[in-house]
PDB file of C-alpha atoms in Angstrom:
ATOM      1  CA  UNK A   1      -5.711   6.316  13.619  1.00 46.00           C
ATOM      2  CA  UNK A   2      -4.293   3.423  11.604  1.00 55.00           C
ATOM      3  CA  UNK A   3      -1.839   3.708   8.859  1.00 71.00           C
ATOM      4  CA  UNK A   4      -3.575   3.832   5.062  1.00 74.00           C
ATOM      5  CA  UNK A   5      -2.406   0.998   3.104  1.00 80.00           C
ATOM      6  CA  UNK A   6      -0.212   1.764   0.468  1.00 87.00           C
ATOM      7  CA  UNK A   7      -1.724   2.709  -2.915  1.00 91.00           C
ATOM      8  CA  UNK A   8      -0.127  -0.203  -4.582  1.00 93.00           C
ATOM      9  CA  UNK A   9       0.763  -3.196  -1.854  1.00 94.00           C
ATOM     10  CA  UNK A  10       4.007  -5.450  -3.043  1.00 96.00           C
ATOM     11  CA  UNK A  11       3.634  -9.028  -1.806  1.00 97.00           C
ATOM     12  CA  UNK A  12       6.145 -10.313   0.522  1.00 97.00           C
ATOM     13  CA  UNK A  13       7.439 -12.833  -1.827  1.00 97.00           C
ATOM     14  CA  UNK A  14       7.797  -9.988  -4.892  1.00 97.00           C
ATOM     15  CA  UNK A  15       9.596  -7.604  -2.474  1.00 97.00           C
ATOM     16  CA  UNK A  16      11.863 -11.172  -1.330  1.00 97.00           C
ATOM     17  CA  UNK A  17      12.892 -10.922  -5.405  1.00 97.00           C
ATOM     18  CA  UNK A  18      13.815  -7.194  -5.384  1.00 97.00           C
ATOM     19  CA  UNK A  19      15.612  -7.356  -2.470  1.00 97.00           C
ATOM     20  CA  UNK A  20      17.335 -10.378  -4.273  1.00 96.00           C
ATOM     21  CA  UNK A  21      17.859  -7.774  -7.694  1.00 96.00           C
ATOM     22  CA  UNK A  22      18.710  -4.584  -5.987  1.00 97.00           C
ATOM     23  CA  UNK A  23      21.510  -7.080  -4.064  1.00 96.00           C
ATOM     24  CA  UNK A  24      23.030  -8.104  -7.516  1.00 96.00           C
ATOM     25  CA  UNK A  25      23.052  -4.521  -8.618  1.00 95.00           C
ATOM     26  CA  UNK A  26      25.077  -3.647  -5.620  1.00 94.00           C
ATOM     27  CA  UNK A  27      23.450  -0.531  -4.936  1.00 96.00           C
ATOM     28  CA  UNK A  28      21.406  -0.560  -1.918  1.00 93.00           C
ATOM     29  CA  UNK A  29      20.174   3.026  -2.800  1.00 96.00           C
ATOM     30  CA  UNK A  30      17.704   1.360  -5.222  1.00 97.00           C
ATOM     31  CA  UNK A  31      14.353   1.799  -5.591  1.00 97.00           C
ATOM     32  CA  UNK A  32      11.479  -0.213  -7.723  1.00 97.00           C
ATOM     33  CA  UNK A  33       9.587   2.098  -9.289  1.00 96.00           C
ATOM     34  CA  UNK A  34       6.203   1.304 -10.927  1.00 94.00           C
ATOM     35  CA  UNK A  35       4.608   2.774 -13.997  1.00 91.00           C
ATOM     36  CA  UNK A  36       2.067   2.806 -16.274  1.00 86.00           C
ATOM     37  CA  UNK A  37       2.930   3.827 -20.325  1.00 83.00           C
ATOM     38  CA  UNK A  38       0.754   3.924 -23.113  1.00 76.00           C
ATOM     39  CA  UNK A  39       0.855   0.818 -25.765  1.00 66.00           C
ATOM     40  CA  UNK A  40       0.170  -2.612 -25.165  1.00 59.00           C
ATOM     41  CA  UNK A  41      -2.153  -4.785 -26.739  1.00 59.00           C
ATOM     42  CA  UNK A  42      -4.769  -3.916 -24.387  1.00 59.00           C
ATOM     43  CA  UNK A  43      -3.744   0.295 -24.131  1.00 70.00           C
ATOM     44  CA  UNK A  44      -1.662   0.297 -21.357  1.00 77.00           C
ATOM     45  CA  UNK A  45       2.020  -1.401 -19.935  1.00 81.00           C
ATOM     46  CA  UNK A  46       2.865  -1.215 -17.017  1.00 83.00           C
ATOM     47  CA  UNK A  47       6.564  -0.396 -16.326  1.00 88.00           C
ATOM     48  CA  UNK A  48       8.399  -1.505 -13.722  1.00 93.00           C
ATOM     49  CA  UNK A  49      12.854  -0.522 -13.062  1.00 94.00           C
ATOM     50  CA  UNK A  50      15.338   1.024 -10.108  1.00 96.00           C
ATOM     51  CA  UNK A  51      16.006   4.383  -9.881  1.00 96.00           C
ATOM     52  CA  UNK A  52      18.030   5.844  -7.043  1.00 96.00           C
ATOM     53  CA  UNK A  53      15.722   8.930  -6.742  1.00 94.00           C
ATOM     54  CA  UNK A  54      12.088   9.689  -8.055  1.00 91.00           C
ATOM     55  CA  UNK A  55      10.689  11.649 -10.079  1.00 92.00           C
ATOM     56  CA  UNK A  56       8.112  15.075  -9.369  1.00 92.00           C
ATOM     57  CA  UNK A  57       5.182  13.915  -8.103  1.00 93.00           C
ATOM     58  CA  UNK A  58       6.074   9.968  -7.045  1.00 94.00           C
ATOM     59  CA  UNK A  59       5.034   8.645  -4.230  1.00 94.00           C
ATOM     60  CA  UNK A  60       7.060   6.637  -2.035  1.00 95.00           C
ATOM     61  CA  UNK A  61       6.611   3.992   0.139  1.00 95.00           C
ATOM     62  CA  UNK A  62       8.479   1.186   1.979  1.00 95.00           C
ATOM     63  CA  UNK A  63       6.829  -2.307   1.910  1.00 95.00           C
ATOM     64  CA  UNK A  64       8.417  -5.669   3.764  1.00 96.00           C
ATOM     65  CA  UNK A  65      11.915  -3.513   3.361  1.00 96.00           C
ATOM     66  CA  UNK A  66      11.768  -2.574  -0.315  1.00 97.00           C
ATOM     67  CA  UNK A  67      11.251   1.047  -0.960  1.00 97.00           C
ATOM     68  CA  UNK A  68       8.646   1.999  -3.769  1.00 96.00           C
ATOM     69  CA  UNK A  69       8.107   4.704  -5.628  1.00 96.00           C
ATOM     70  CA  UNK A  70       5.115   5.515  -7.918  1.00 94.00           C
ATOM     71  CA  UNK A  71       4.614   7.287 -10.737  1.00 92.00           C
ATOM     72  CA  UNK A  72       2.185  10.128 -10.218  1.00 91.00           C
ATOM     73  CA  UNK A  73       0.663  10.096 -13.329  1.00 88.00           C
ATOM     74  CA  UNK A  74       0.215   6.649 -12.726  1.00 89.00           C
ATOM     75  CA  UNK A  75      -1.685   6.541  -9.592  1.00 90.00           C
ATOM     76  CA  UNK A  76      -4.932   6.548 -11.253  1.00 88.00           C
ATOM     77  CA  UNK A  77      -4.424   3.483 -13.315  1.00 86.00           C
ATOM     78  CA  UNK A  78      -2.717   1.332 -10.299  1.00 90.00           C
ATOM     79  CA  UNK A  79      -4.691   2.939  -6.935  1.00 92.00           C
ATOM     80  CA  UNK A  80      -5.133  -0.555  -4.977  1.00 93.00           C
ATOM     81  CA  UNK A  81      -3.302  -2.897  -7.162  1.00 93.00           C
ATOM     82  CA  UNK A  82      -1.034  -5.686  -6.030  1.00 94.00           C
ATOM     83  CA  UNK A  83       2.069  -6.860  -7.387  1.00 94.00           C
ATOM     84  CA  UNK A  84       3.542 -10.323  -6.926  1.00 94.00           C
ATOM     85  CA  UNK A  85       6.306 -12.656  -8.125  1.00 93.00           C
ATOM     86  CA  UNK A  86       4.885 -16.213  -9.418  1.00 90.00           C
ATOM     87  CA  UNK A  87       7.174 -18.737 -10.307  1.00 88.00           C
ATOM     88  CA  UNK A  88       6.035 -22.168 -12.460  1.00 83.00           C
ATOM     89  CA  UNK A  89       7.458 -24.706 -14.512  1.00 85.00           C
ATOM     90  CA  UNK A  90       7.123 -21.881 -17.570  1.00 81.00           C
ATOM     91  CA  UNK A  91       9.227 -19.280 -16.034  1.00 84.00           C
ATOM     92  CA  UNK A  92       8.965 -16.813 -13.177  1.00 86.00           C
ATOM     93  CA  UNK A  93       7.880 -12.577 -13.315  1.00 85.00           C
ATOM     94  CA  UNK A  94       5.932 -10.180 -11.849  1.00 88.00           C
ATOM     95  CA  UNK A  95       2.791 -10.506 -11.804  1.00 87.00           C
ATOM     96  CA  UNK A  96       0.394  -7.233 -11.210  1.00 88.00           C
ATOM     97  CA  UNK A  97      -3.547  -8.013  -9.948  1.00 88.00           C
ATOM     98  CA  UNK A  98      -5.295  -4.457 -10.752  1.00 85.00           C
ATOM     99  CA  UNK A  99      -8.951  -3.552  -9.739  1.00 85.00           C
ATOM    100  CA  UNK A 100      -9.230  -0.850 -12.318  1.00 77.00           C
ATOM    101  CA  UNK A 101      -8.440  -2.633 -14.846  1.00 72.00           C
ATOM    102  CA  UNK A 102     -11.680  -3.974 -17.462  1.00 64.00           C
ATOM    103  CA  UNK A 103      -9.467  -6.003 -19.077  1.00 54.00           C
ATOM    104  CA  UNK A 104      -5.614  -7.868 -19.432  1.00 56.00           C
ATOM    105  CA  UNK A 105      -3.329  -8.889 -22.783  1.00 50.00           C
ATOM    106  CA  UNK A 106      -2.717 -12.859 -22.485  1.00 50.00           C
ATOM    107  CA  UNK A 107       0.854 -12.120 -21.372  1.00 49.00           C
ATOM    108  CA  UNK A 108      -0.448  -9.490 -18.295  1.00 50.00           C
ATOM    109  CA  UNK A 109       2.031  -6.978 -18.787  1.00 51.00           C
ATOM    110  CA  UNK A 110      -1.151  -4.919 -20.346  1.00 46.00           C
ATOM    111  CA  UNK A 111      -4.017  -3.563 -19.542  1.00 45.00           C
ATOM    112  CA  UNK A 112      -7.411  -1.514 -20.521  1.00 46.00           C
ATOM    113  CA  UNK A 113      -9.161   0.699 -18.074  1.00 51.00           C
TER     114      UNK A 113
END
């Protein structure tokens, strides 16, 4: 039987940029941890930081040699999302593509289910 996919797949080139960050923190115990808070202009933010450990009910995973943890709570709102790291002439950031989601803020660090 195959391996499931991860519930939330990190893009090679977003996982290149944490690898980059955790390096600069000097702690290669980190982990990116994703998210999801109430507020927003849409109802929900997404949250994304290191933590050396998770928290009750995370889920972890290891993707292109980054390991990832996600909130439990979470899970619902993210199941099947992707998260990648666009750069442009504007700026760069991580950017999240979510199927559950009905609709985004203008800035795409929110979200409404």
């Amino acid at each position: 039987m195959a391996d499931a996919p991860p519930p939330v797949v990190l893009t090679e080139r977003a996982a290149d940029r944490l690898k980059t960050l955790i390096a600069r923190e000097g702690n290669d115990n980190l982990k990116f941890r994703v998210s999801v808070s109430g507020g927003g202009c849409s109802g929900f933010s997404y949250g994304f930081d290191f933590a050396e450990t998770g928290e009750p009910g995370d889920l972890e995973t290891e993707q292109h040699g980054v390991k990832v943890l996600i909130d439990g709570m979470a899970m619902m709102y993210v199941l099947g999302a992707e998260i990648d790291y666009k750069e442009s002439l504007v700026g760069a950031a991580f950017s999240v593509s979510n199927p559950n989601a009905s609709s985004h803020c203008g800035c795409g660090s929110s979200f409404s289910i």
